[in-house]
Each structure stands twice: as C-alpha cells, then as structure tokens.
PDB file of C-alpha atoms in Angstrom:
ATOM      1  CA  GLN A 210      11.731  18.339  10.315  1.00 80.00           C
ATOM      2  CA  GLN A 211       7.442  16.761  11.732  1.00 86.00           C
ATOM      3  CA  LYS A 212       8.201  15.371  14.256  1.00 90.00           C
ATOM      4  CA  VAL A 213       4.946  12.901  15.423  1.00 94.00           C
ATOM      5  CA  GLN A 214       4.449  10.709  18.403  1.00 96.00           C
ATOM      6  CA  GLN A 215       1.545   8.245  19.061  1.00 97.00           C
ATOM      7  CA  SER A 216       0.130   6.975  22.923  1.00 97.00           C
ATOM      8  CA  PRO A 217      -0.608   4.487  23.902  1.00 97.00           C
ATOM      9  CA  GLU A 218       1.661   1.757  21.264  1.00 96.00           C
ATOM     10  CA  SER A 219      -0.799  -0.786  22.342  1.00 96.00           C
ATOM     11  CA  LEU A 220      -4.588  -1.327  23.428  1.00 97.00           C
ATOM     12  CA  ILE A 221      -6.702  -4.172  24.487  1.00 98.00           C
ATOM     13  CA  VAL A 222     -10.354  -2.455  25.659  1.00 98.00           C
ATOM     14  CA  PRO A 223     -13.594  -4.404  26.153  1.00 98.00           C
ATOM     15  CA  GLU A 224     -16.939  -3.642  23.718  1.00 98.00           C
ATOM     16  CA  GLY A 225     -18.979  -0.881  24.715  1.00 98.00           C
ATOM     17  CA  ALA A 226     -16.029   1.253  26.280  1.00 98.00           C
ATOM     18  CA  MET A 227     -14.755   4.594  25.798  1.00 98.00           C
ATOM     19  CA  THR A 228     -10.838   3.979  23.710  1.00 98.00           C
ATOM     20  CA  SER A 229      -8.691   7.300  23.891  1.00 98.00           C
ATOM     21  CA  LEU A 230      -6.060   7.419  21.380  1.00 98.00           C
ATOM     22  CA  ASN A 231      -3.461   9.754  21.067  1.00 98.00           C
ATOM     23  CA  CYS A 232      -0.748  11.914  19.115  1.00 97.00           C
ATOM     24  CA  THR A 233       1.789  14.396  19.792  1.00 97.00           C
ATOM     25  CA  PHE A 234       3.292  17.090  17.539  1.00 95.00           C
ATOM     26  CA  SER A 235       5.861  18.976  17.209  1.00 93.00           C
ATOM     27  CA  ASP A 236       5.473  21.909  14.943  1.00 89.00           C
ATOM     28  CA  SER A 237       2.327  23.847  15.837  1.00 86.00           C
ATOM     29  CA  ALA A 238       2.577  25.329  12.445  1.00 86.00           C
ATOM     30  CA  SER A 239       0.959  23.102  10.900  1.00 88.00           C
ATOM     31  CA  GLN A 240      -2.010  23.232   8.488  1.00 86.00           C
ATOM     32  CA  TYR A 241      -4.101  19.093   9.104  1.00 88.00           C
ATOM     33  CA  PHE A 242      -4.717  16.583  10.763  1.00 92.00           C
ATOM     34  CA  ALA A 243      -5.864  13.702  10.774  1.00 93.00           C
ATOM     35  CA  TRP A 244      -6.648  10.171  11.171  1.00 96.00           C
ATOM     36  CA  TYR A 245      -6.682   6.854   9.722  1.00 96.00           C
ATOM     37  CA  ARG A 246      -7.915   3.892  10.469  1.00 97.00           C
ATOM     38  CA  GLN A 247      -5.959   0.177   8.843  1.00 96.00           C
ATOM     39  CA  HIS A 248      -7.678  -3.096   9.492  1.00 95.00           C
ATOM     40  CA  SER A 249      -4.738  -5.812   9.220  1.00 91.00           C
ATOM     41  CA  GLY A 250      -3.168  -6.619   5.204  1.00 90.00           C
ATOM     42  CA  LYS A 251      -5.278  -3.102   3.930  1.00 94.00           C
ATOM     43  CA  ALA A 252      -4.725  -0.260   3.346  1.00 95.00           C
ATOM     44  CA  PRO A 253      -5.647   2.670   5.714  1.00 95.00           C
ATOM     45  CA  LYS A 254      -8.557   5.185   5.379  1.00 95.00           C
ATOM     46  CA  ALA A 255      -9.127   8.193   6.637  1.00 92.00           C
ATOM     47  CA  LEU A 256     -11.676   8.685   9.432  1.00 94.00           C
ATOM     48  CA  MET A 257     -12.167  12.606  10.665  1.00 92.00           C
ATOM     49  CA  SER A 258      -9.293  15.762   9.837  1.00 90.00           C
ATOM     50  CA  ILE A 259      -9.916  18.957  10.980  1.00 90.00           C
ATOM     51  CA  PHE A 260      -7.953  21.774  10.824  1.00 87.00           C
ATOM     52  CA  SER A 261      -8.590  24.232  13.448  1.00 88.00           C
ATOM     53  CA  ASN A 262      -8.661  24.008  17.038  1.00 92.00           C
ATOM     54  CA  GLY A 263     -11.196  22.383  19.140  1.00 94.00           C
ATOM     55  CA  GLU A 264     -13.553  19.925  18.763  1.00 96.00           C
ATOM     56  CA  LYS A 265     -15.112  17.604  15.860  1.00 95.00           C
ATOM     57  CA  GLU A 266     -18.016  14.756  16.791  1.00 96.00           C
ATOM     58  CA  GLU A 267     -19.707  11.974  13.438  1.00 95.00           C
ATOM     59  CA  GLY A 268     -21.394   9.550  15.418  1.00 97.00           C
ATOM     60  CA  ARG A 269     -19.409   7.534  17.838  1.00 98.00           C
ATOM     61  CA  PHE A 270     -16.197   9.031  16.678  1.00 98.00           C
ATOM     62  CA  THR A 271     -14.802  12.350  18.263  1.00 98.00           C
ATOM     63  CA  ILE A 272     -11.968  14.073  16.840  1.00 97.00           C
ATOM     64  CA  HIS A 273      -9.489  16.776  19.836  1.00 97.00           C
ATOM     65  CA  LEU A 274      -6.804  19.519  18.891  1.00 96.00           C
ATOM     66  CA  ASN A 275      -5.131  21.772  20.712  1.00 96.00           C
ATOM     67  CA  LYS A 276      -2.620  23.511  18.582  1.00 93.00           C
ATOM     68  CA  ALA A 277      -0.919  25.008  21.563  1.00 94.00           C
ATOM     69  CA  SER A 278      -0.269  21.644  23.283  1.00 95.00           C
ATOM     70  CA  LEU A 279       0.797  20.071  19.699  1.00 95.00           C
ATOM     71  CA  HIS A 280      -1.818  17.162  21.020  1.00 97.00           C
ATOM     72  CA  PHE A 281      -3.927  15.648  18.891  1.00 96.00           C
ATOM     73  CA  SER A 282      -6.754  13.045  19.553  1.00 98.00           C
ATOM     74  CA  LEU A 283      -9.305  10.440  18.555  1.00 98.00           C
ATOM     75  CA  HIS A 284     -11.636   9.203  20.846  1.00 98.00           C
ATOM     76  CA  ILE A 285     -14.457   6.649  20.728  1.00 98.00           C
ATOM     77  CA  ARG A 286     -17.882   5.817  21.758  1.00 98.00           C
ATOM     78  CA  ASP A 287     -19.459   3.043  22.662  1.00 98.00           C
ATOM     79  CA  SER A 288     -15.937   1.148  21.135  1.00 98.00           C
ATOM     80  CA  GLN A 289     -17.023  -2.540  18.568  1.00 98.00           C
ATOM     81  CA  PRO A 290     -15.057  -5.317  17.677  1.00 97.00           C
ATOM     82  CA  SER A 291     -14.708  -4.082  14.183  1.00 96.00           C
ATOM     83  CA  ASP A 292     -13.154  -1.135  15.344  1.00 97.00           C
ATOM     84  CA  SER A 293     -10.360  -3.283  16.215  1.00 97.00           C
ATOM     85  CA  ALA A 294      -6.746  -1.645  13.994  1.00 97.00           C
ATOM     86  CA  LEU A 295      -4.029   0.266  13.670  1.00 96.00           C
ATOM     87  CA  TYR A 296      -4.697   3.927  14.235  1.00 97.00           C
ATOM     88  CA  LEU A 297      -2.893   6.464  12.767  1.00 96.00           C
ATOM     89  CA  CYS A 298      -2.734  10.127  13.233  1.00 95.00           C
ATOM     90  CA  ALA A 299      -0.868  12.571  10.190  1.00 93.00           C
ATOM     91  CA  ILE A 300       0.243  15.885  10.601  1.00 91.00           C
ATOM     92  CA  SER A 301       0.449  18.059   6.775  1.00 85.00           C
ATOM     93  CA  GLY A 302       2.125  21.738   7.048  1.00 77.00           C
ATOM     94  CA  GLY A 303       1.596  22.286   3.695  1.00 68.00           C
ATOM     95  CA  ASN A 304       4.679  20.598   1.907  1.00 70.00           C
ATOM     96  CA  TYR A 305       3.140  18.129  -0.143  1.00 69.00           C
ATOM     97  CA  LYS A 306       5.014  15.875   2.706  1.00 77.00           C
ATOM     98  CA  PRO A 307       1.990  13.969   5.573  1.00 85.00           C
ATOM     99  CA  THR A 308       4.251  12.841   8.246  1.00 89.00           C
ATOM    100  CA  PHE A 309       2.743   9.589  10.387  1.00 91.00           C
ATOM    101  CA  GLY A 310       2.888   8.757  13.752  1.00 94.00           C
ATOM    102  CA  LYS A 311       3.728   5.000  14.283  1.00 93.00           C
ATOM    103  CA  GLY A 312       0.537   3.895  14.685  1.00 95.00           C
ATOM    104  CA  THR A 313      -1.798   2.754  17.975  1.00 97.00           C
ATOM    105  CA  SER A 314      -3.040  -1.016  17.299  1.00 96.00           C
ATOM    106  CA  LEU A 315      -6.735  -1.539  19.473  1.00 97.00           C
ATOM    107  CA  VAL A 316      -8.237  -4.202  20.048  1.00 98.00           C
ATOM    108  CA  VAL A 317     -12.272  -4.687  21.221  1.00 98.00           C
ATOM    109  CA  HIS A 318     -12.896  -7.978  22.480  1.00 96.00           C
ATOM    110  CA  PRO A 319     -16.306  -8.511  22.669  1.00 93.00           C
TER     111      PRO A 319
ATOM    112  CA  ALA B 150     -15.885   8.114  -8.790  1.00 81.00           C
ATOM    113  CA  GLN B 151     -12.523   8.483  -8.247  1.00 84.00           C
ATOM    114  CA  THR B 152     -10.287   5.009  -8.213  1.00 91.00           C
ATOM    115  CA  ILE B 153      -7.433   3.301  -7.761  1.00 95.00           C
ATOM    116  CA  HIS B 154      -5.322   0.555  -8.874  1.00 96.00           C
ATOM    117  CA  GLN B 155      -2.575  -0.726  -8.515  1.00 98.00           C
ATOM    118  CA  TRP B 156      -0.583  -3.989  -9.286  1.00 97.00           C
ATOM    119  CA  PRO B 157       0.811  -6.284  -9.396  1.00 97.00           C
ATOM    120  CA  VAL B 158      -1.519  -7.103  -5.822  1.00 97.00           C
ATOM    121  CA  ALA B 159       1.880  -9.396  -4.510  1.00 97.00           C
ATOM    122  CA  GLU B 160       5.613 -10.484  -5.384  1.00 96.00           C
ATOM    123  CA  ILE B 161       8.108 -12.341  -4.210  1.00 97.00           C
ATOM    124  CA  LYS B 162      12.095 -11.402  -5.786  1.00 97.00           C
ATOM    125  CA  ALA B 163      15.590 -12.452  -5.272  1.00 98.00           C
ATOM    126  CA  VAL B 164      17.867  -9.574  -3.932  1.00 98.00           C
ATOM    127  CA  GLY B 165      19.432  -8.307  -7.008  1.00 97.00           C
ATOM    128  CA  SER B 166      16.274  -7.881  -9.286  1.00 98.00           C
ATOM    129  CA  PRO B 167      14.206  -5.581 -11.004  1.00 97.00           C
ATOM    130  CA  LEU B 168      11.094  -4.095  -9.952  1.00 97.00           C
ATOM    131  CA  SER B 169       8.388  -1.912 -11.430  1.00 98.00           C
ATOM    132  CA  LEU B 170       5.556  -1.228  -9.238  1.00 98.00           C
ATOM    133  CA  GLY B 171       2.285   0.976 -10.433  1.00 97.00           C
ATOM    134  CA  CYS B 172      -0.671   2.985 -10.219  1.00 97.00           C
ATOM    135  CA  THR B 173      -3.183   4.406 -11.893  1.00 96.00           C
ATOM    136  CA  ILE B 174      -6.405   6.425 -10.897  1.00 94.00           C
ATOM    137  CA  LYS B 175      -9.395   7.112 -12.761  1.00 92.00           C
ATOM    138  CA  GLY B 176     -12.041   9.980 -12.328  1.00 89.00           C
ATOM    139  CA  LYS B 177      -9.461  12.343 -11.864  1.00 84.00           C
ATOM    140  CA  SER B 178      -7.565  15.339 -13.209  1.00 84.00           C
ATOM    141  CA  SER B 179      -3.982  15.864 -12.305  1.00 85.00           C
ATOM    142  CA  PRO B 180      -3.916  14.321  -9.395  1.00 88.00           C
ATOM    143  CA  ASN B 181      -1.231  15.157  -6.592  1.00 89.00           C
ATOM    144  CA  LEU B 182       0.067  11.234  -7.006  1.00 92.00           C
ATOM    145  CA  TYR B 183       2.646   9.654  -4.215  1.00 93.00           C
ATOM    146  CA  TRP B 184       4.445   6.203  -2.524  1.00 96.00           C
ATOM    147  CA  TYR B 185       4.288   4.785   0.779  1.00 96.00           C
ATOM    148  CA  TRP B 186       6.290   2.085   2.336  1.00 96.00           C
ATOM    149  CA  GLN B 187       5.631   0.117   5.596  1.00 95.00           C
ATOM    150  CA  ALA B 188       7.356  -2.281   6.249  1.00 90.00           C
ATOM    151  CA  THR B 189       5.654  -5.513   8.526  1.00 82.00           C
ATOM    152  CA  GLY B 190       3.978  -3.535  11.658  1.00 76.00           C
ATOM    153  CA  GLY B 191       6.826  -0.638  10.927  1.00 79.00           C
ATOM    154  CA  THR B 192       5.548   2.904  10.185  1.00 86.00           C
ATOM    155  CA  LEU B 193       3.878   4.026   7.018  1.00 91.00           C
ATOM    156  CA  GLN B 194       7.343   6.372   5.614  1.00 92.00           C
ATOM    157  CA  GLN B 195       6.697   8.586   2.047  1.00 92.00           C
ATOM    158  CA  LEU B 196       8.576   7.920  -0.262  1.00 95.00           C
ATOM    159  CA  PHE B 197       7.995  10.414  -3.571  1.00 94.00           C
ATOM    160  CA  TYR B 198       5.512  12.967  -4.700  1.00 91.00           C
ATOM    161  CA  SER B 199       4.239  14.104  -7.468  1.00 93.00           C
ATOM    162  CA  ILE B 200       2.027  17.336  -8.411  1.00 89.00           C
ATOM    163  CA  THR B 201       2.238  17.015 -12.533  1.00 91.00           C
ATOM    164  CA  VAL B 202       3.324  14.301 -14.889  1.00 94.00           C
ATOM    165  CA  GLY B 203       6.595  14.505 -15.209  1.00 94.00           C
ATOM    166  CA  GLN B 204       7.487  16.470 -11.441  1.00 94.00           C
ATOM    167  CA  VAL B 205       8.345  13.658  -9.409  1.00 95.00           C
ATOM    168  CA  GLU B 206      10.255  14.547  -5.515  1.00 93.00           C
ATOM    169  CA  SER B 207      12.377  12.111  -4.195  1.00 90.00           C
ATOM    170  CA  VAL B 208      11.173  12.779   0.097  1.00 89.00           C
ATOM    171  CA  VAL B 209      13.364   9.614   1.815  1.00 88.00           C
ATOM    172  CA  GLN B 210      16.992   7.810  -0.605  1.00 78.00           C
ATOM    173  CA  LEU B 211      15.763   3.577  -0.003  1.00 86.00           C
ATOM    174  CA  ASN B 212      16.789   2.841  -3.390  1.00 93.00           C
ATOM    175  CA  LEU B 213      14.034   3.233  -5.251  1.00 96.00           C
ATOM    176  CA  SER B 214      12.201   5.699  -8.242  1.00 97.00           C
ATOM    177  CA  ALA B 215       9.263   7.282  -9.583  1.00 97.00           C
ATOM    178  CA  SER B 216       8.403   8.301 -12.559  1.00 97.00           C
ATOM    179  CA  ARG B 217       4.893   9.889 -13.222  1.00 97.00           C
ATOM    180  CA  PRO B 218       5.046   8.850 -17.824  1.00 97.00           C
ATOM    181  CA  LYS B 219       1.388  10.156 -17.985  1.00 95.00           C
ATOM    182  CA  ASP B 220      -1.698  12.678 -15.321  1.00 93.00           C
ATOM    183  CA  ASP B 221      -3.452   9.308 -14.468  1.00 94.00           C
ATOM    184  CA  GLN B 222      -0.686   6.791 -13.889  1.00 96.00           C
ATOM    185  CA  PHE B 223       2.332   5.997 -11.127  1.00 97.00           C
ATOM    186  CA  ILE B 224       5.363   3.560 -11.162  1.00 98.00           C
ATOM    187  CA  LEU B 225       8.000   2.860  -8.784  1.00 98.00           C
ATOM    188  CA  SER B 226      10.417   0.893  -9.733  1.00 97.00           C
ATOM    189  CA  THR B 227      14.392  -0.731  -8.557  1.00 97.00           C
ATOM    190  CA  GLU B 228      17.698  -1.798 -11.156  1.00 97.00           C
ATOM    191  CA  LYS B 229      18.427  -4.003  -7.901  1.00 97.00           C
ATOM    192  CA  LEU B 230      16.365  -5.325  -4.702  1.00 97.00           C
ATOM    193  CA  LEU B 231      17.765  -5.593  -1.313  1.00 96.00           C
ATOM    194  CA  LEU B 232      15.355  -7.524   1.789  1.00 96.00           C
ATOM    195  CA  SER B 233      15.292  -3.888   3.252  1.00 94.00           C
ATOM    196  CA  HIS B 234      13.148  -3.800  -0.369  1.00 96.00           C
ATOM    197  CA  SER B 235      10.164  -5.393   1.605  1.00 96.00           C
ATOM    198  CA  GLY B 236       7.274  -4.602   3.278  1.00 96.00           C
ATOM    199  CA  PHE B 237       3.913  -2.698   2.265  1.00 97.00           C
ATOM    200  CA  TYR B 238       4.067  -0.066  -0.688  1.00 98.00           C
ATOM    201  CA  LEU B 239       0.675   2.120  -1.034  1.00 97.00           C
ATOM    202  CA  CYS B 240       0.257   4.951  -3.959  1.00 97.00           C
ATOM    203  CA  ALA B 241      -1.792   7.597  -2.282  1.00 94.00           C
ATOM    204  CA  TRP B 242      -4.349  10.247  -4.210  1.00 91.00           C
ATOM    205  CA  SER B 243      -4.553  14.103  -2.704  1.00 86.00           C
ATOM    206  CA  LEU B 244      -6.824  17.000  -3.961  1.00 76.00           C
ATOM    207  CA  ASP B 245      -5.344  19.996  -5.497  1.00 58.00           C
ATOM    208  CA  TRP B 246      -3.971  21.661  -2.099  1.00 58.00           C
ATOM    209  CA  GLY B 247      -0.019  21.462  -1.048  1.00 53.00           C
ATOM    210  CA  GLY B 248      -1.996  20.864   2.919  1.00 51.00           C
ATOM    211  CA  GLY B 249      -1.031  17.499   1.776  1.00 52.00           C
ATOM    212  CA  ALA B 250      -5.133  16.590   1.809  1.00 72.00           C
ATOM    213  CA  GLU B 251      -6.965  13.605   2.899  1.00 82.00           C
ATOM    214  CA  GLN B 252      -4.862  10.353   1.426  1.00 87.00           C
ATOM    215  CA  PHE B 253      -6.555   7.545  -0.934  1.00 91.00           C
ATOM    216  CA  PHE B 254      -4.864   4.954  -0.314  1.00 95.00           C
ATOM    217  CA  GLY B 255      -4.865   2.145  -3.211  1.00 96.00           C
ATOM    218  CA  PRO B 256      -5.207  -1.407  -2.517  1.00 97.00           C
ATOM    219  CA  GLY B 257      -1.676  -1.761  -1.676  1.00 97.00           C
ATOM    220  CA  THR B 258       1.772  -4.433  -3.286  1.00 97.00           C
ATOM    221  CA  ARG B 259       2.978  -6.582  -1.095  1.00 97.00           C
ATOM    222  CA  LEU B 260       6.554  -7.629  -1.658  1.00 97.00           C
ATOM    223  CA  THR B 261       8.767 -10.343   0.015  1.00 97.00           C
ATOM    224  CA  VAL B 262      12.974  -9.752  -0.912  1.00 97.00           C
ATOM    225  CA  LEU B 263      14.278 -13.335  -1.262  1.00 96.00           C
TER     226      LEU B 263
END
C-alpha cells in the first residue's frame, strides 16, 4: 500500500521568502504526482501536477519529481500571505485511489 | 464548464440518527466520482469511488455506504451515525483515467455528530 509522508508538518516564513515543501512516497511505479492547496474551511484545489521525472514551473511555483529517490517537492518563490494554507501532496498509481499526505500547514506573515 | 454541488452545506446530527449527503456534477459526462472524509486537522481519506452508474467501490470501512443512482449524482449515507463520523465530507470528480488524475473537489459538507 502506498505510503506518503510530508515534511515539515508546519512552517512559518516571512513574506518574500522561498518556501520548500517535501513529500516522500513508497511506490516507485506511481504515475501521477500533484500538489493541492487547501485554505481554511475550504475544499482542496490542485496547484500543479507532473507525470515524469523533472521540474515544472508555473509563476512563483515550481515542482520537482525524482522517482528514484521517491521524492516530490514544491517550491514557492516570493511567498505571499495569501499563500498561507494547508498544502497536500497526492500520489496516484492507476487504480482510482490517489493517496494524500497529511499536509504541511504554511503561514506567511507580512 | 463543469460545476459540482454538495448538499447540505452543514449538518448537526445526533448519534444514532441516519444521514444522507449528496453530490451533483454538471457539465461532465460519465465522470469518475469520489467521496473523501477529512477529520478536523486530519488527513484527507478516500472513502468510495465510482467509475459508472450503479457501481461503487469501497476504499475504507467507516460504517458508511455510497450509491450512484444517476450518472451525475453520488450519495453518501448511513443508517446510524457515530461520533467518529464528524468531519468534512468532500465529493470530487476526475477525468476518465484510472491514474486518479487531478481531483476537482466540491465545496464540502461539514458534519457535526453530537
């Protein structure tokens, strides 16, 4: 069974900082990797996703996948207070059962 | 554009009472549908998924059941609520791919069991 772990559990950074969130997984045959953001009291919403090893950048957000090291990360450049939320990584393996990590709670203070 | 609605928005129910939560997706034909549960401060846990009308697969046993009576409707229910059922219930849909591609979540139903 797929195991997904996120670190750190929580993070407080100043506005303008670079933020890095980590996700490790157990199944190297996993096919789809995504980061979701969930603001307090709201539903999660997908931020970015990737299928193969490498890096992908969209605006201030960059994701990086290394299947060999079972590591998936999200980097936020120039963090803003509006980025404060719970960040969830999700890993899927082709069986309709994505596995979500417990999340990293991010607070960006002005 | 696809829209996903959940009802009710929130419920306060007594232990032992029945429950029915609903989800409707508009603008997408034959979506894969999912029910998730999230305890306060807890992990998002998939409960059920359905890839076609009338077929529902259970992922975890939480004394809940699900049904898909129509292509665009997914129902979550139980005859007897437990305190442990409290939490945030989310319905989601995804594209037709078993890889569990991007999940589009509804606004959720917040359930409090007393």
